Coordinates of C-alpha atoms in Angstrom, one line a residue:
M1 CA 6.2 -61.3 -9.7
R2 CA 5.8 -58.1 -7.7
N3 CA 2.4 -56.7 -6.9
F4 CA 1.9 -53.0 -7.6
V5 CA -0.8 -50.8 -6.2
Y6 CA -1.7 -48.1 -8.7
M7 CA -3.4 -44.9 -7.7
L8 CA -5.8 -43.3 -10.2
E9 CA -4.8 -39.7 -10.5
I10 CA -5.6 -36.8 -12.8
S11 CA -2.5 -35.7 -14.8
Q12 CA -0.6 -32.7 -13.7
R13 CA -1.9 -30.8 -16.7
G14 CA -5.4 -31.7 -15.8
Q15 CA -4.9 -30.5 -12.2
A16 CA -3.3 -27.3 -13.4
M17 CA -6.0 -26.5 -16.0
P18 CA -7.9 -23.4 -14.8
V19 CA -11.6 -22.8 -15.0
S20 CA -12.6 -20.5 -17.9
P21 CA -12.5 -16.9 -16.6
F22 CA -15.6 -16.0 -18.6
R23 CA -17.5 -19.2 -17.8
K24 CA -16.6 -19.7 -14.2
L25 CA -19.8 -18.0 -13.0
A26 CA -22.0 -20.0 -15.5
P27 CA -23.5 -22.3 -12.9
Y28 CA -24.7 -19.3 -10.9
A29 CA -26.2 -17.8 -14.0
E30 CA -28.1 -21.0 -14.8
A31 CA -29.5 -21.1 -11.2
A32 CA -30.5 -17.4 -11.5
R33 CA -32.4 -18.1 -14.7
L34 CA -34.1 -21.1 -13.1
A35 CA -35.2 -18.8 -10.3
G36 CA -36.9 -16.5 -12.9
K37 CA -34.3 -13.8 -13.2
K38 CA -33.4 -12.3 -16.6
V39 CA -29.6 -12.5 -16.9
Y40 CA -27.8 -10.3 -19.3
P41 CA -24.6 -12.1 -20.5
L42 CA -21.8 -9.6 -20.7
N43 CA -19.3 -12.2 -19.7
I44 CA -18.4 -13.7 -23.0
G45 CA -17.8 -12.5 -26.6
Q46 CA -20.9 -14.0 -28.1
P47 CA -22.3 -11.3 -30.4
D48 CA -26.0 -10.9 -31.0
I49 CA -25.2 -9.5 -34.5
Q50 CA -26.9 -11.6 -37.1
T51 CA -24.7 -14.1 -38.8
P52 CA -24.6 -13.0 -42.5
P53 CA -27.4 -14.8 -44.3
Q54 CA -25.0 -15.6 -47.2
L55 CA -23.1 -18.0 -44.9
L56 CA -26.2 -20.1 -44.0
E57 CA -27.4 -20.0 -47.6
A58 CA -24.1 -21.5 -48.7
L59 CA -24.9 -24.5 -46.5
R60 CA -28.4 -24.8 -47.8
Q61 CA -27.2 -24.7 -51.4
A62 CA -24.4 -27.2 -50.9
D63 CA -24.7 -30.3 -53.0
I64 CA -23.1 -32.8 -50.6
K65 CA -23.4 -36.5 -51.1
V66 CA -20.7 -37.5 -48.7
L67 CA -19.3 -35.2 -46.0
G68 CA -15.7 -36.4 -46.1
Y69 CA -12.3 -35.5 -45.0
S70 CA -10.6 -32.5 -46.5
H71 CA -6.9 -31.8 -47.0
G72 CA -5.2 -31.5 -43.6
A73 CA -4.6 -27.8 -44.2
G74 CA -8.2 -27.2 -45.4
T75 CA -9.8 -27.3 -48.8
E76 CA -7.9 -25.6 -51.6
S77 CA -11.1 -23.7 -52.5
Y78 CA -11.3 -22.1 -49.0
R79 CA -7.6 -21.4 -48.7
R80 CA -7.6 -19.6 -52.1
K81 CA -10.6 -17.4 -51.0
L82 CA -9.1 -16.8 -47.6
A83 CA -5.8 -15.7 -49.2
A84 CA -7.8 -13.3 -51.3
Y85 CA -9.4 -11.9 -48.2
Y86 CA -6.0 -11.4 -46.6
Q87 CA -4.6 -9.7 -49.7
Q88 CA -7.6 -7.4 -49.8
A89 CA -6.8 -6.5 -46.1
G90 CA -3.2 -5.7 -47.2
I91 CA -1.7 -8.9 -45.7
P92 CA 0.7 -10.7 -48.1
A93 CA -0.6 -14.2 -48.0
T94 CA -1.0 -17.1 -50.4
M95 CA -3.0 -20.3 -50.0
D96 CA 0.3 -22.1 -49.2
D97 CA 0.9 -19.9 -46.2
I98 CA -2.5 -20.9 -44.6
I99 CA -3.5 -23.9 -42.4
V100 CA -7.2 -23.9 -41.7
T101 CA -7.8 -24.8 -38.1
T102 CA -10.7 -25.8 -35.8
A103 CA -11.3 -22.2 -34.7
G104 CA -8.7 -19.8 -33.5
S105 CA -8.2 -22.1 -30.5
E106 CA -6.5 -24.8 -32.5
A107 CA -4.4 -22.2 -34.3
I108 CA -3.1 -21.0 -30.9
L109 CA -2.4 -24.5 -29.7
F110 CA -0.7 -25.5 -33.0
A111 CA 1.5 -22.4 -32.7
L112 CA 2.6 -23.2 -29.2
L113 CA 3.2 -26.9 -30.0
T114 CA 5.2 -25.9 -33.1
C115 CA 7.3 -23.0 -31.8
L116 CA 8.0 -23.9 -28.2
N117 CA 9.3 -26.9 -26.3
P118 CA 8.0 -28.1 -23.0
G119 CA 9.6 -26.0 -20.3
D120 CA 10.0 -23.0 -22.6
E121 CA 8.8 -19.5 -21.8
L122 CA 6.2 -17.5 -23.6
V123 CA 6.1 -13.7 -22.9
V124 CA 2.6 -12.2 -22.9
P125 CA 1.3 -8.7 -22.0
E126 CA -1.3 -9.0 -19.3
P127 CA -4.2 -8.9 -18.9
F128 CA -4.6 -11.4 -21.8
Y129 CA -7.2 -13.7 -23.3
G130 CA -7.8 -16.1 -20.5
T131 CA -7.5 -19.4 -22.4
Y132 CA -3.9 -18.6 -23.3
T133 CA -3.2 -20.0 -19.9
A134 CA -5.0 -23.3 -20.8
F135 CA -3.2 -23.7 -24.1
A136 CA 0.2 -23.0 -22.4
I137 CA -0.5 -25.7 -19.8
A138 CA -1.5 -28.2 -22.6
A139 CA 1.7 -27.4 -24.4
G140 CA 3.9 -27.6 -21.2
V141 CA 4.9 -23.9 -21.6
S142 CA 5.3 -21.3 -18.9
I143 CA 3.7 -17.9 -19.4
V144 CA 5.9 -14.9 -18.4
P145 CA 3.6 -11.9 -18.0
I146 CA 4.4 -8.2 -18.7
T147 CA 1.9 -6.1 -16.9
A148 CA -0.1 -3.4 -18.6
R149 CA -1.8 -0.9 -16.3
I150 CA -5.4 0.3 -16.5
E151 CA -4.1 3.8 -15.6
D152 CA -2.2 3.8 -18.9
G153 CA -5.2 2.5 -20.9
F154 CA -3.5 -0.9 -21.0
A155 CA -0.9 0.4 -23.5
L156 CA 2.0 -1.8 -24.4
P157 CA 4.5 -1.7 -21.5
P158 CA 8.0 -0.3 -22.2
L159 CA 10.3 -2.5 -24.3
A160 CA 12.7 -2.6 -21.4
D161 CA 10.1 -4.6 -19.4
F162 CA 10.2 -7.3 -22.1
E163 CA 14.0 -7.3 -22.3
R164 CA 14.2 -7.7 -18.5
V165 CA 12.3 -11.0 -18.4
L166 CA 14.1 -12.7 -21.3
T167 CA 16.0 -15.9 -20.4
P168 CA 17.6 -18.7 -22.4
R169 CA 14.2 -20.5 -22.2
T170 CA 12.3 -17.6 -23.9
R171 CA 11.0 -18.7 -27.3
A172 CA 8.1 -16.4 -28.2
I173 CA 6.1 -13.3 -27.5
L174 CA 2.3 -13.6 -27.9
L175 CA -0.2 -10.7 -28.1
C176 CA -3.8 -10.1 -29.3
N177 CA -4.3 -7.1 -31.6
P178 CA -6.9 -5.5 -31.1
S179 CA -6.7 -6.9 -27.6
N180 CA -9.1 -9.2 -25.9
P181 CA -9.7 -8.3 -23.0
T182 CA -8.7 -4.7 -23.0
G183 CA -9.6 -3.4 -26.5
Y184 CA -6.2 -1.8 -26.9
V185 CA -5.0 -1.4 -30.5
Y186 CA -1.2 -1.9 -30.8
R187 CA 0.4 0.7 -33.0
R188 CA 2.7 -0.2 -35.9
D189 CA 5.7 1.2 -34.2
E190 CA 5.0 -0.8 -31.0
L191 CA 4.7 -4.0 -33.1
Q192 CA 7.9 -3.1 -35.0
A193 CA 9.7 -2.7 -31.7
L194 CA 8.6 -6.1 -30.5
L195 CA 9.6 -7.6 -33.8
G196 CA 13.0 -6.0 -33.4
L197 CA 13.3 -7.7 -30.0
C198 CA 12.4 -11.0 -31.6
Q199 CA 14.9 -10.6 -34.4
Q200 CA 17.6 -9.7 -31.9
H201 CA 17.0 -12.7 -29.6
G202 CA 15.7 -15.3 -32.1
L203 CA 12.1 -15.3 -30.9
Y204 CA 8.8 -15.9 -32.6
L205 CA 6.1 -13.2 -32.6
L206 CA 2.7 -14.9 -32.3
S207 CA -0.1 -12.4 -33.3
D208 CA -3.7 -13.2 -32.5
E209 CA -5.7 -11.1 -34.9
A210 CA -9.3 -12.2 -34.3
Y211 CA -10.7 -8.7 -34.1
R212 CA -8.9 -7.1 -37.1
E213 CA -11.9 -5.3 -38.5
F214 CA -13.2 -3.8 -35.3
C215 CA -11.2 -0.6 -34.6
Y216 CA -12.7 2.8 -33.7
D217 CA -12.0 6.5 -33.8
G218 CA -9.8 6.2 -36.9
A219 CA -7.6 3.5 -35.5
T220 CA -6.5 0.6 -37.7
A221 CA -5.1 -2.8 -36.8
T222 CA -1.7 -3.6 -38.1
S223 CA -1.1 -7.3 -39.0
A224 CA 2.3 -8.4 -37.7
L225 CA 2.8 -10.2 -41.1
T226 CA 3.0 -6.7 -42.8
L227 CA 6.0 -5.7 -40.7
P228 CA 9.3 -5.6 -42.7
G229 CA 11.6 -8.4 -41.8
G230 CA 8.9 -10.4 -40.0
E231 CA 8.6 -13.3 -42.5
Q232 CA 10.6 -15.8 -40.4
H233 CA 9.4 -14.7 -37.0
V234 CA 5.7 -14.0 -37.3
V235 CA 2.8 -16.5 -36.9
V236 CA -0.7 -15.0 -37.3
L237 CA -3.6 -16.7 -35.5
D238 CA -7.0 -16.0 -36.8
T239 CA -10.7 -17.0 -36.7
I240 CA -14.0 -16.2 -38.4
S241 CA -15.9 -16.4 -35.1
K242 CA -16.1 -12.8 -34.1
R243 CA -15.5 -11.3 -37.6
Y244 CA -18.7 -12.7 -39.0
S245 CA -20.6 -13.5 -35.7
A246 CA -20.1 -17.1 -36.5
C247 CA -18.7 -18.5 -33.3
G248 CA -20.3 -21.9 -33.8
A249 CA -18.6 -22.5 -37.1
R250 CA -15.3 -23.3 -35.4
V251 CA -13.1 -22.3 -38.3
G252 CA -9.8 -20.4 -37.9
A253 CA -6.4 -20.2 -39.5
L254 CA -2.7 -20.3 -38.8
L255 CA -0.8 -18.1 -41.2
T256 CA 3.0 -17.9 -41.6
K257 CA 5.7 -17.3 -44.2
N258 CA 8.1 -19.5 -42.2
Q259 CA 8.2 -22.8 -44.1
A260 CA 9.7 -24.8 -41.2
V261 CA 6.9 -23.5 -38.9
Y262 CA 4.3 -24.3 -41.6
A263 CA 5.6 -27.8 -42.2
A264 CA 5.6 -28.6 -38.4
A265 CA 2.2 -27.1 -37.8
F266 CA 0.9 -29.0 -40.8
R267 CA 2.0 -32.3 -39.2
F268 CA 0.0 -31.4 -36.1
A269 CA -2.9 -30.6 -38.4
Q270 CA -2.6 -34.0 -40.0
M271 CA -2.8 -35.6 -36.6
R272 CA -6.4 -34.3 -36.3
I273 CA -7.1 -35.3 -40.0
S274 CA -8.9 -32.2 -41.2
P275 CA -10.8 -29.0 -40.1
P276 CA -14.6 -28.8 -40.1
G277 CA -16.0 -29.4 -43.5
L278 CA -19.3 -27.5 -43.1
G279 CA -17.5 -24.7 -41.3
M280 CA -15.2 -24.2 -44.3
L281 CA -18.3 -23.8 -46.5
L282 CA -19.4 -21.0 -44.2
G283 CA -15.9 -19.6 -44.4
E284 CA -15.9 -19.5 -48.1
A285 CA -19.1 -17.5 -48.2
A286 CA -17.7 -15.2 -45.6
A287 CA -14.5 -14.6 -47.5
E288 CA -16.6 -13.5 -50.5
L289 CA -18.4 -10.7 -48.6
P290 CA -17.3 -7.2 -49.7
P291 CA -15.3 -5.0 -47.3
S292 CA -18.4 -2.8 -47.0
Y293 CA -20.0 -5.7 -45.0
F294 CA -18.1 -4.5 -41.9
D295 CA -19.3 -0.9 -42.1
E296 CA -22.6 -1.4 -40.4
T297 CA -21.3 -3.9 -37.9
K298 CA -18.4 -1.7 -36.9
A299 CA -20.6 1.3 -36.5
E300 CA -22.9 -0.7 -34.2
Y301 CA -20.1 -1.9 -32.0
Q302 CA -18.7 1.6 -31.7
A303 CA -22.1 2.8 -30.6
R304 CA -22.2 0.0 -28.0
R305 CA -18.7 0.9 -26.9
D306 CA -19.7 4.6 -26.5
L307 CA -22.8 3.6 -24.5
T308 CA -20.9 1.2 -22.3
V309 CA -18.0 3.7 -21.5
R310 CA -20.4 6.6 -20.9
R311 CA -22.6 4.6 -18.5
L312 CA -19.6 3.1 -16.6
R313 CA -17.9 6.5 -16.2
A314 CA -21.1 7.9 -14.7
M315 CA -21.1 5.3 -11.9
P316 CA -19.4 6.6 -8.8
G317 CA -16.1 4.9 -8.1
V318 CA -15.8 3.2 -11.5
S319 CA -12.9 3.8 -13.9
C320 CA -12.3 2.5 -17.4
P321 CA -10.2 3.4 -20.4
V322 CA -11.8 3.9 -23.8
P323 CA -11.1 0.7 -25.8
G324 CA -9.9 1.3 -29.3
G325 CA -11.0 -2.0 -30.8
A326 CA -12.6 -5.4 -30.3
F327 CA -15.8 -5.4 -28.2
Y328 CA -14.6 -5.6 -24.6
V329 CA -14.0 -3.0 -21.9
M330 CA -12.0 -3.5 -18.7
A331 CA -13.3 -1.6 -15.8
R332 CA -12.2 -1.1 -12.2
L333 CA -15.1 -1.3 -9.8
P334 CA -15.4 0.0 -6.2
V335 CA -15.8 -3.6 -4.8
D336 CA -13.7 -5.7 -2.4
D337 CA -13.5 -8.6 -4.8
A338 CA -14.8 -8.7 -8.4
E339 CA -15.3 -12.5 -8.4
A340 CA -17.3 -12.4 -5.2
F341 CA -19.3 -9.4 -6.6
G342 CA -20.0 -11.4 -9.8
Q343 CA -21.3 -14.3 -7.8
W344 CA -23.4 -12.0 -5.6
L345 CA -25.0 -10.4 -8.7
L346 CA -26.3 -13.8 -9.8
Q347 CA -27.1 -15.3 -6.4
E348 CA -28.5 -12.4 -4.3
F349 CA -29.1 -9.4 -6.5
S350 CA -31.9 -8.4 -8.9
Y351 CA -33.2 -5.2 -10.2
Q352 CA -36.7 -5.4 -11.6
G353 CA -36.2 -9.1 -11.9
Q354 CA -33.0 -8.6 -13.9
T355 CA -29.2 -9.0 -13.3
L356 CA -26.1 -9.4 -15.3
M357 CA -23.2 -11.8 -15.7
L358 CA -19.7 -10.4 -16.1
S359 CA -16.1 -11.8 -16.2
P360 CA -13.9 -11.2 -13.1
A361 CA -10.6 -9.9 -14.4
N362 CA -8.3 -12.0 -12.2
G363 CA -8.6 -14.8 -14.7
F364 CA -7.0 -12.6 -17.4
Y365 CA -3.9 -12.0 -15.3
Q366 CA -1.0 -14.4 -14.7
T367 CA 0.5 -12.4 -11.8
P368 CA -1.3 -13.4 -8.5
G369 CA -3.4 -10.8 -6.9
L370 CA -3.9 -8.6 -10.0
G371 CA -7.3 -7.8 -11.4
R372 CA -9.1 -8.4 -8.1
Q373 CA -11.2 -5.2 -8.5
E374 CA -11.4 -5.3 -12.3
V375 CA -14.0 -6.9 -14.6
R376 CA -14.2 -7.5 -18.3
L377 CA -17.5 -6.6 -20.0
A378 CA -18.4 -7.7 -23.5
Y379 CA -20.6 -5.1 -25.3
V380 CA -22.1 -7.8 -27.5
L381 CA -25.8 -7.1 -26.8
N382 CA -28.1 -4.8 -28.6
Q383 CA -28.1 -1.3 -27.2
A384 CA -31.4 -1.6 -25.3
D385 CA -30.3 -4.8 -23.5
L386 CA -26.9 -3.4 -23.0
D387 CA -28.3 -0.2 -21.4
A388 CA -30.6 -2.3 -19.1
A389 CA -27.6 -4.5 -18.1
L390 CA -25.6 -1.4 -17.2
T391 CA -28.5 -0.1 -15.2
C392 CA -28.5 -3.3 -13.2
L393 CA -24.7 -2.8 -12.6
A394 CA -25.2 0.7 -11.4
E395 CA -28.0 -0.3 -9.0
A396 CA -26.0 -3.3 -7.8
L397 CA -22.9 -1.1 -7.0
Q398 CA -25.0 1.1 -4.7
V399 CA -26.2 -1.8 -2.5
Y400 CA -23.3 -4.3 -2.7
P401 CA -22.2 -5.2 0.9
G402 CA -18.5 -5.3 -0.2
R403 CA -18.4 -1.9 -1.8
V404 CA -15.2 0.0 -1.0
V405 CA -14.3 3.7 -1.2
P406 CA -11.9 4.3 -4.1
Q407 CA -8.4 5.3 -3.1
E408 CA -8.7 8.8 -4.7
R409 CA -11.9 9.4 -2.6
V410 CA -10.1 8.3 0.5
V411 CA -7.5 11.0 -0.2
E412 CA -10.2 13.6 -0.7
L413 CA -11.8 12.7 2.6
E414 CA -8.5 12.8 4.5
Q415 CA -7.7 16.2 3.0
A416 CA -11.2 17.6 3.8

């Protein structure tokens, strides 16, 4: 009998799994708070908007003797109400098109596991929601980025850029609409063009629609499932987390008309038995809210957006496009390295005993080196706190040791 010496090693997936781009500075924030600083969290999309009281009242009124498993796709009661919500939003859905998931995160993972094989390629416009990278690693999938530029307001890159990267291993295109992290709202014609590409090359179009209700200045979010001819190609990924300020409910949905995709995703859903029972009770109450519920919330987010963009654009050397939706803004700062700057804000800086936490944008790009001077800010705090946080940022940029002169200012100085 041969003797073997085994080495304990973390899996390749575990070694490749990145730190969350919006939580990587959390240890420094905790230390700053312990040191007595007030830290404004603009790093993560955790709204301070009150969760609708109807959701919590639904839990209080629930007559539960045994909190048991549900159907693997979610309770029939919730799926019917969720289908009615989609139909009210103009999205053609029935309860048989819906798999309730453990937040949008599980919907993303189920979609990748269902639509792509290990080694396949997923095309994603960057910057993109940072955890797409983690889900791709878990599924053994390679992300192929198509870079959107801050100078263009992070608009969808030309279709030729997508066509250029397609290979025999390409299986899907994934995008978030409205976008996290950029706030860009993709137009119907842009989505129709992407769908045409998917139809031509036999690809899936995975559409993350977590911020559907939050569009500004007259913009509206187009669900990919409303595109003509998209029934077999489109998989919608959704969640109640941001829509109803219910991030802790952990209830989302995968929605598709493709029966083969649905059947395979359902088998993954059976593997984890059922989605959260109490969360679905919250979801039912949320689905019963009238469309007018979003009027006040949307107006508040737009006011926060306007405040954030106005303050940022008044800071010397800072540039940012106006986001059309969601509740994030990407900004380019006059700093040498945004991650180092974010750490410095928490470790060494304070203004009147206050500072802020932001998300370095390098974690939202797949292409190495991009986003080094960019940050994502989540305008999820009330306007007074948001204004105070932005004052901290303005003061910090004046004294940061790694401040750099913007390129356009360098040109001005050279020409003077």
